[in-house]
mmCIF file of C-alpha atoms and ligand atoms in Angstrom:
data_model
loop_
_atom_site.group_PDB
_atom_site.id
_atom_site.type_symbol
_atom_site.label_atom_id
_atom_site.label_comp_id
_atom_site.label_asym_id
_atom_site.label_seq_id
_atom_site.Cartn_x
_atom_site.Cartn_y
_atom_site.Cartn_z
ATOM 1 C CA MET A 1 -150.681 -138.661 -98.333
ATOM 2 C CA LEU A 2 -150.824 -134.913 -97.655
ATOM 3 C CA PRO A 3 -154.148 -133.259 -96.762
ATOM 4 C CA ASP A 4 -156.126 -132.175 -99.842
ATOM 5 C CA TYR A 5 -157.551 -128.716 -99.136
ATOM 6 C CA HIS A 6 -159.131 -127.892 -102.489
ATOM 7 C CA ILE A 7 -162.147 -130.038 -103.364
ATOM 8 C CA HIS A 8 -165.241 -128.803 -105.212
ATOM 9 C CA THR A 9 -168.829 -130.081 -105.137
ATOM 10 C CA ALA A 10 -171.598 -130.331 -107.747
ATOM 11 C CA ARG A 11 -173.166 -127.215 -106.211
ATOM 12 C CA CYS A 12 -170.820 -124.993 -108.256
ATOM 13 C CA GLY A 13 -172.430 -126.236 -111.475
ATOM 14 C CA HIS A 14 -169.251 -127.552 -113.139
ATOM 15 C CA ALA A 15 -168.101 -130.386 -110.846
ATOM 16 C CA GLU A 16 -169.450 -133.924 -110.772
ATOM 17 C CA GLY A 17 -170.153 -136.564 -108.144
ATOM 18 C CA THR A 18 -171.744 -136.536 -104.723
ATOM 19 C CA THR A 19 -169.836 -135.205 -101.725
ATOM 20 C CA THR A 20 -169.899 -138.738 -100.273
ATOM 21 C CA ALA A 21 -168.135 -139.977 -103.411
ATOM 22 C CA TYR A 22 -165.338 -137.415 -102.832
ATOM 23 C CA VAL A 23 -164.941 -138.439 -99.199
ATOM 24 C CA GLU A 24 -164.935 -142.132 -100.048
ATOM 25 C CA ALA A 25 -162.368 -141.585 -102.803
ATOM 26 C CA ALA A 26 -160.128 -139.830 -100.250
ATOM 27 C CA ILE A 27 -160.509 -142.676 -97.742
ATOM 28 C CA ARG A 28 -159.739 -145.237 -100.455
ATOM 29 C CA LYS A 29 -156.547 -143.356 -101.335
ATOM 30 C CA GLY A 30 -155.452 -143.302 -97.709
ATOM 31 C CA ILE A 31 -155.835 -139.535 -97.227
ATOM 32 C CA LYS A 32 -156.315 -138.615 -93.560
ATOM 33 C CA GLU A 33 -157.565 -135.058 -93.990
ATOM 34 C CA ILE A 34 -159.474 -133.203 -96.701
ATOM 35 C CA GLY A 35 -161.185 -129.862 -97.051
ATOM 36 C CA PHE A 36 -164.027 -128.893 -99.325
ATOM 37 C CA ALA A 37 -163.509 -125.455 -100.871
ATOM 38 C CA ASP A 38 -166.292 -124.897 -103.331
ATOM 39 C CA HIS A 39 -166.734 -121.681 -105.315
ATOM 40 C CA ILE A 40 -168.455 -118.927 -103.350
ATOM 41 C CA PRO A 41 -171.502 -117.346 -105.057
ATOM 42 C CA LEU A 42 -170.601 -114.635 -107.599
ATOM 43 C CA TYR A 43 -171.347 -112.098 -104.903
ATOM 44 C CA TRP A 44 -170.310 -108.926 -106.727
ATOM 45 C CA LEU A 45 -172.800 -109.396 -109.582
ATOM 46 C CA ASP A 46 -176.523 -108.746 -109.740
ATOM 47 C CA ASN A 47 -178.597 -111.866 -109.442
ATOM 48 C CA ALA A 48 -179.546 -111.680 -113.114
ATOM 49 C CA GLU A 49 -175.909 -111.786 -114.260
ATOM 50 C CA ARG A 50 -174.813 -114.825 -112.245
ATOM 51 C CA ASP A 51 -173.789 -117.795 -114.361
ATOM 52 C CA PRO A 52 -174.997 -120.987 -112.604
ATOM 53 C CA GLU A 53 -172.113 -122.922 -114.155
ATOM 54 C CA LEU A 54 -169.401 -120.744 -112.603
ATOM 55 C CA ALA A 55 -170.269 -120.866 -108.910
ATOM 56 C CA MET A 56 -172.971 -121.938 -106.502
ATOM 57 C CA PRO A 57 -176.089 -119.760 -106.244
ATOM 58 C CA GLU A 58 -176.265 -117.669 -103.066
ATOM 59 C CA ALA A 59 -179.189 -119.729 -101.706
ATOM 60 C CA GLU A 60 -177.026 -122.874 -101.847
ATOM 61 C CA LEU A 61 -174.354 -121.649 -99.436
ATOM 62 C CA PRO A 62 -176.120 -122.599 -96.164
ATOM 63 C CA HIS A 63 -176.893 -126.043 -97.624
ATOM 64 C CA TYR A 64 -173.267 -126.479 -98.624
ATOM 65 C CA VAL A 65 -172.137 -125.686 -95.078
ATOM 66 C CA ALA A 66 -174.763 -128.009 -93.553
ATOM 67 C CA GLU A 67 -173.793 -130.815 -95.912
ATOM 68 C CA ILE A 68 -170.103 -130.649 -94.955
ATOM 69 C CA HIS A 69 -171.029 -130.655 -91.262
ATOM 70 C CA GLU A 70 -173.180 -133.732 -91.882
ATOM 71 C CA LEU A 71 -170.259 -135.481 -93.636
ATOM 72 C CA GLN A 72 -168.038 -134.795 -90.607
ATOM 73 C CA LYS A 73 -170.458 -136.834 -88.497
ATOM 74 C CA THR A 74 -170.904 -139.606 -91.054
ATOM 75 C CA TYR A 75 -167.154 -140.137 -91.612
ATOM 76 C CA PRO A 76 -165.302 -139.885 -88.279
ATOM 77 C CA GLN A 77 -162.412 -141.901 -89.765
ATOM 78 C CA ILE A 78 -161.235 -138.891 -91.808
ATOM 79 C CA THR A 79 -160.832 -135.226 -90.872
ATOM 80 C CA ILE A 80 -163.087 -133.107 -93.086
ATOM 81 C CA ARG A 81 -162.601 -129.345 -93.103
ATOM 82 C CA LEU A 82 -165.057 -126.683 -94.186
ATOM 83 C CA GLY A 83 -163.362 -124.331 -96.621
ATOM 84 C CA ILE A 84 -164.504 -122.025 -99.396
ATOM 85 C CA GLU A 85 -162.866 -120.643 -102.563
ATOM 86 C CA VAL A 86 -163.503 -116.917 -102.769
ATOM 87 C CA ASP A 87 -162.798 -114.719 -105.798
ATOM 88 C CA TYR A 88 -160.858 -111.581 -105.016
ATOM 89 C CA ILE A 89 -162.659 -108.631 -106.637
ATOM 90 C CA PRO A 90 -161.185 -105.173 -105.893
ATOM 91 C CA GLY A 91 -163.847 -102.893 -104.480
ATOM 92 C CA ALA A 92 -166.060 -105.761 -103.315
ATOM 93 C CA GLU A 93 -164.015 -106.632 -100.223
ATOM 94 C CA ASP A 94 -166.811 -105.765 -97.792
ATOM 95 C CA ASP A 95 -169.278 -108.022 -99.584
ATOM 96 C CA ALA A 96 -166.768 -110.873 -99.539
ATOM 97 C CA ARG A 97 -166.046 -110.306 -95.854
ATOM 98 C CA ALA A 98 -169.756 -110.376 -94.947
ATOM 99 C CA ILE A 99 -170.173 -113.832 -96.514
ATOM 100 C CA ILE A 100 -166.911 -115.203 -95.110
ATOM 101 C CA GLU A 101 -167.788 -114.113 -91.586
ATOM 102 C CA GLU A 102 -171.279 -115.563 -91.722
ATOM 103 C CA TYR A 103 -170.097 -119.198 -91.582
ATOM 104 C CA PRO A 104 -167.624 -121.118 -89.393
ATOM 105 C CA PHE A 105 -165.068 -121.834 -92.130
ATOM 106 C CA ASP A 106 -161.872 -123.670 -91.243
ATOM 107 C CA TYR A 107 -160.053 -121.743 -93.963
ATOM 108 C CA VAL A 108 -160.713 -119.396 -96.852
ATOM 109 C CA LEU A 109 -158.947 -119.758 -100.209
ATOM 110 C CA GLY A 110 -158.535 -116.515 -102.131
ATOM 111 C CA SER A 111 -158.427 -116.786 -105.921
ATOM 112 C CA ILE A 112 -157.751 -114.478 -108.815
ATOM 113 C CA HIS A 113 -159.943 -115.679 -111.703
ATOM 114 C CA TYR A 114 -160.758 -112.223 -113.136
ATOM 115 C CA ILE A 115 -158.722 -109.293 -114.431
ATOM 116 C CA ASP A 116 -161.080 -106.287 -114.782
ATOM 117 C CA GLY A 117 -164.031 -108.621 -115.300
ATOM 118 C CA TRP A 118 -162.214 -110.841 -117.825
ATOM 119 C CA GLY A 119 -162.331 -114.496 -116.735
ATOM 120 C CA PHE A 120 -158.804 -115.215 -117.963
ATOM 121 C CA ASP A 121 -158.767 -118.857 -116.787
ATOM 122 C CA ASN A 122 -162.046 -119.703 -118.517
ATOM 123 C CA PRO A 123 -161.536 -121.549 -121.847
ATOM 124 C CA ASP A 124 -164.532 -119.627 -123.247
ATOM 125 C CA PHE A 125 -162.650 -116.329 -122.931
ATOM 126 C CA ILE A 126 -159.219 -117.461 -124.118
ATOM 127 C CA SER A 127 -159.470 -115.030 -127.067
ATOM 128 C CA GLY A 128 -159.014 -112.293 -124.443
ATOM 129 C CA TYR A 129 -155.252 -112.971 -124.539
ATOM 130 C CA GLU A 130 -155.052 -111.921 -128.196
ATOM 131 C CA GLY A 131 -153.448 -108.562 -128.779
ATOM 132 C CA LYS A 132 -152.478 -108.094 -125.133
ATOM 133 C CA ASP A 133 -148.927 -107.509 -123.943
ATOM 134 C CA PRO A 134 -148.038 -110.660 -121.964
ATOM 135 C CA ASP A 135 -145.832 -108.728 -119.550
ATOM 136 C CA GLU A 136 -148.689 -106.344 -118.820
ATOM 137 C CA VAL A 137 -151.099 -109.255 -118.241
ATOM 138 C CA TYR A 138 -148.657 -110.886 -115.777
ATOM 139 C CA ARG A 139 -148.142 -107.547 -114.023
ATOM 140 C CA CYS A 140 -151.927 -107.111 -113.608
ATOM 141 C CA TYR A 141 -152.343 -110.667 -112.349
ATOM 142 C CA PHE A 142 -149.617 -110.405 -109.697
ATOM 143 C CA ASP A 143 -150.846 -106.931 -108.669
ATOM 144 C CA LEU A 144 -154.230 -108.486 -107.946
ATOM 145 C CA LEU A 145 -152.578 -111.357 -106.070
ATOM 146 C CA GLN A 146 -150.737 -108.832 -103.897
ATOM 147 C CA ARG A 147 -153.942 -106.906 -103.252
ATOM 148 C CA ALA A 148 -155.719 -110.154 -102.361
ATOM 149 C CA ALA A 149 -152.998 -110.919 -99.810
ATOM 150 C CA SER A 150 -153.081 -107.401 -98.365
ATOM 151 C CA SER A 151 -156.890 -107.450 -98.087
ATOM 152 C CA GLY A 152 -156.542 -109.791 -95.112
ATOM 153 C CA LEU A 153 -159.624 -111.677 -96.293
ATOM 154 C CA PHE A 154 -157.909 -114.956 -97.054
ATOM 155 C CA ASP A 155 -155.899 -117.629 -95.256
ATOM 156 C CA ILE A 156 -154.449 -119.127 -98.417
ATOM 157 C CA LEU A 157 -153.906 -117.832 -101.959
ATOM 158 C CA ALA A 158 -155.067 -120.580 -104.337
ATOM 159 C CA HIS A 159 -153.130 -121.591 -107.474
ATOM 160 C CA PRO A 160 -150.873 -118.523 -107.098
ATOM 161 C CA ASP A 161 -149.601 -118.390 -110.699
ATOM 162 C CA LEU A 162 -152.851 -119.385 -112.437
ATOM 163 C CA ILE A 163 -152.166 -116.862 -115.203
ATOM 164 C CA LYS A 164 -149.851 -119.458 -116.838
ATOM 165 C CA LYS A 165 -152.769 -121.917 -117.262
ATOM 166 C CA PHE A 166 -152.974 -121.754 -121.073
ATOM 167 C CA ASN A 167 -149.194 -121.566 -121.434
ATOM 168 C CA TYR A 168 -149.399 -117.885 -122.226
ATOM 169 C CA ARG A 169 -145.980 -116.752 -121.047
ATOM 170 C CA SER A 170 -144.391 -113.507 -120.016
ATOM 171 C CA ARG A 171 -141.382 -112.491 -122.154
ATOM 172 C CA THR A 172 -139.313 -111.055 -119.357
ATOM 173 C CA ASP A 173 -137.700 -112.566 -116.275
ATOM 174 C CA LEU A 174 -140.449 -112.886 -113.674
ATOM 175 C CA ARG A 175 -138.161 -113.145 -110.651
ATOM 176 C CA PRO A 176 -138.385 -109.452 -109.647
ATOM 177 C CA LEU A 177 -142.191 -109.691 -109.768
ATOM 178 C CA TYR A 178 -142.097 -112.947 -107.773
ATOM 179 C CA GLN A 179 -139.841 -111.310 -105.180
ATOM 180 C CA GLU A 180 -142.074 -108.271 -104.845
ATOM 181 C CA THR A 181 -145.187 -110.465 -104.608
ATOM 182 C CA ALA A 182 -143.645 -112.814 -102.037
ATOM 183 C CA ARG A 183 -142.642 -109.831 -99.876
ATOM 184 C CA VAL A 184 -146.250 -108.599 -99.858
ATOM 185 C CA ILE A 185 -147.684 -112.070 -99.131
ATOM 186 C CA ALA A 186 -145.183 -112.633 -96.305
ATOM 187 C CA ARG A 187 -145.948 -109.244 -94.761
ATOM 188 C CA ALA A 188 -149.683 -110.033 -94.887
ATOM 189 C CA GLY A 189 -149.080 -113.378 -93.159
ATOM 190 C CA THR A 190 -150.965 -115.279 -95.878
ATOM 191 C CA CYS A 191 -150.201 -118.842 -97.043
ATOM 192 C CA ILE A 192 -150.063 -120.067 -100.618
ATOM 193 C CA GLU A 193 -151.430 -123.242 -102.154
ATOM 194 C CA ILE A 194 -149.577 -125.918 -104.096
ATOM 195 C CA ASN A 195 -152.286 -126.835 -106.627
ATOM 196 C CA THR A 196 -151.890 -129.903 -108.849
ATOM 197 C CA ALA A 197 -154.700 -128.965 -111.285
ATOM 198 C CA GLY A 198 -152.148 -127.241 -113.517
ATOM 199 C CA LEU A 199 -150.873 -130.701 -114.464
ATOM 200 C CA ARG A 200 -154.302 -131.361 -116.013
ATOM 201 C CA LYS A 201 -154.329 -128.064 -117.961
ATOM 202 C CA PRO A 202 -152.433 -126.937 -121.098
ATOM 203 C CA VAL A 203 -149.506 -125.625 -119.001
ATOM 204 C CA GLN A 204 -148.957 -129.143 -117.520
ATOM 205 C CA GLU A 205 -147.232 -127.726 -114.457
ATOM 206 C CA ILE A 206 -148.166 -127.498 -110.804
ATOM 207 C CA TYR A 207 -149.174 -124.001 -109.574
ATOM 208 C CA PRO A 208 -146.897 -122.318 -108.532
ATOM 209 C CA SER A 209 -143.668 -122.909 -110.466
ATOM 210 C CA LEU A 210 -140.596 -124.140 -108.585
ATOM 211 C CA GLU A 211 -139.024 -120.720 -109.156
ATOM 212 C CA PHE A 212 -141.870 -118.788 -107.501
ATOM 213 C CA LEU A 213 -142.251 -121.389 -104.750
ATOM 214 C CA THR A 214 -138.556 -121.239 -103.884
ATOM 215 C CA ILE A 215 -138.814 -117.458 -103.548
ATOM 216 C CA CYS A 216 -141.914 -117.869 -101.346
ATOM 217 C CA ARG A 217 -139.939 -120.321 -99.210
ATOM 218 C CA SER A 218 -137.147 -117.806 -98.762
ATOM 219 C CA HIS A 219 -139.751 -115.348 -97.420
ATOM 220 C CA GLY A 220 -141.088 -117.965 -94.986
ATOM 221 C CA ILE A 221 -144.533 -118.231 -96.597
ATOM 222 C CA PRO A 222 -146.357 -121.405 -95.422
ATOM 223 C CA VAL A 223 -148.063 -123.752 -97.886
ATOM 224 C CA THR A 224 -151.112 -126.015 -98.167
ATOM 225 C CA VAL A 225 -151.759 -128.563 -100.906
ATOM 226 C CA GLY A 226 -154.841 -129.007 -103.075
ATOM 227 C CA SER A 227 -155.954 -131.040 -106.080
ATOM 228 C CA ASP A 228 -158.740 -128.639 -107.149
ATOM 229 C CA ALA A 229 -160.791 -131.816 -107.702
ATOM 230 C CA HIS A 230 -163.928 -131.284 -109.781
ATOM 231 C CA SER A 231 -164.624 -135.052 -109.808
ATOM 232 C CA PRO A 232 -164.047 -137.693 -107.092
ATOM 233 C CA GLU A 233 -161.194 -139.468 -108.899
ATOM 234 C CA GLU A 234 -159.188 -136.218 -108.895
ATOM 235 C CA VAL A 235 -158.957 -136.122 -105.080
ATOM 236 C CA GLY A 236 -155.283 -136.297 -104.108
ATOM 237 C CA ALA A 237 -154.237 -136.301 -107.787
ATOM 238 C CA ASP A 238 -150.453 -136.072 -108.286
ATOM 239 C CA PHE A 239 -149.787 -135.469 -104.592
ATOM 240 C CA GLY A 240 -146.500 -137.367 -104.842
ATOM 241 C CA ARG A 241 -145.339 -134.746 -107.335
ATOM 242 C CA ALA A 242 -146.655 -131.953 -105.103
ATOM 243 C CA ALA A 243 -144.688 -133.299 -102.114
ATOM 244 C CA ALA A 244 -141.547 -133.580 -104.249
ATOM 245 C CA LEU A 245 -141.940 -129.971 -105.445
ATOM 246 C CA VAL A 246 -142.471 -128.673 -101.912
ATOM 247 C CA ARG A 247 -139.310 -130.443 -100.752
ATOM 248 C CA GLU A 248 -137.332 -129.248 -103.757
ATOM 249 C CA ALA A 249 -138.257 -125.670 -102.840
ATOM 250 C CA GLY A 250 -136.792 -126.266 -99.385
ATOM 251 C CA TYR A 251 -139.907 -126.788 -97.274
ATOM 252 C CA ARG A 252 -139.900 -129.216 -94.348
ATOM 253 C CA GLN A 253 -143.517 -128.688 -93.380
ATOM 254 C CA ILE A 254 -146.930 -127.709 -94.650
ATOM 255 C CA VAL A 255 -149.837 -126.252 -92.655
ATOM 256 C CA THR A 256 -153.389 -127.301 -91.830
ATOM 257 C CA PHE A 257 -156.303 -125.170 -90.599
ATOM 258 C CA SER A 258 -159.088 -125.400 -88.059
ATOM 259 C CA ARG A 259 -161.487 -122.467 -87.566
ATOM 260 C CA ARG A 260 -158.971 -120.278 -89.396
ATOM 261 C CA ARG A 261 -156.064 -121.075 -87.064
ATOM 262 C CA ARG A 262 -153.106 -122.803 -88.621
ATOM 263 C CA THR A 263 -150.956 -125.674 -87.391
ATOM 264 C CA ALA A 264 -147.663 -126.892 -88.876
ATOM 265 C CA MET A 265 -147.402 -130.493 -90.073
ATOM 266 C CA LEU A 266 -143.963 -131.975 -90.779
ATOM 267 C CA LEU A 267 -143.486 -133.673 -94.151
ATOM 268 C CA LYS A 268 -142.957 -137.408 -93.749
ATOM 269 C CA VAL A 269 -141.252 -140.009 -95.884
ATOM 270 C CA GLY A 270 -143.914 -141.357 -98.235
ATOM 271 C CA ASP A 271 -145.974 -138.161 -98.384
HETATM 272 ZN ZN1 LIG B 5 -164.251 -124.792 -110.432
HETATM 273 FE FE1 LIG B 6 -159.757 -121.369 -108.687
HETATM 274 FE FE1 LIG B 7 -161.036 -124.492 -107.275
HETATM 275 ZN ZN1 LIG B 8 -159.458 -123.488 -108.423
#
C-alpha cells in the first residue's frame, strides 16, 4: 500500500485513539510508511480565541514532536515521518514560518480551511454558503491555494479542492481556474496531496477531482497520498481508489519526504 502522509492525533481535540493505535493499524494493513500531520496550533489567533477542538494548543507542539520521535524508536518495522498540517492565513506567513522552522519536520502540509476567517469546511459554519455566489467562493478558494503555494512555506498542498466538501458546486467550467492554479503550483515547486477523506464527506469524491489532478499532472506537479485519518481504522482508507485515480491522471510515481527533501517512488502493481 502507498505511504499515508496525513494522519491526525488526539492532540488536535477532534481525533480519537492513541498514536500507537494508528501505527499498529498501519502495520496491520501492511503499510510500510506513514506520516503524522496533526493540526498546528491556531497560531494567528490570541490565546483566548483558540478553540481546543480545532487544533492542538501551542504548548502541546513539543510533546507531539517528542511523541512521534518516540514512536520511530518503538516501531522500527515501519517508517514513521514527522509532518504537520498548517493553515495558510494571508498576513500571518512569518508566524507560520517561525513554528515550522522550530522543529525538524519531514514535510509540511499547507491547508486552506478559512476564507477571510470563515471556516468553510466546518459543518458548524455551513450556513456561510447561503447567499454567496458559488463562482466567487471557488475563485477565493483557489486564489488562497495559489498564494499558499507561492508563500514557499509548504511542501505539499493538502486536499487541494476542499471547497467541494459539502457538494457546493461552481456553476461555470473550472478548467481555466485549475490551469491557472496548476501553473502557479508548478512554478512554486510545491506538491499536492491525493486525500481520500472526501469519500467520507458529503461530496463522496477524493480530493482533488480527476479533472484537476490531470491538469496538475500535465504541469508536472508531484503528489503524495493521505487518508486524513482522525481515527485509527481510517489509516490507509480507500488507498486502492487513490492509486487508481493517480494512475488514471497519468502518474507513474508519487513522492515521499525526509527532512523536507523529496524522493520519487514508482507506483507498483498492487498499490
Ligand atoms: Zn482535523
Ligand atoms: Fe485539512
Ligand atoms: Fe487533516
Ligand atoms: Zn485535513
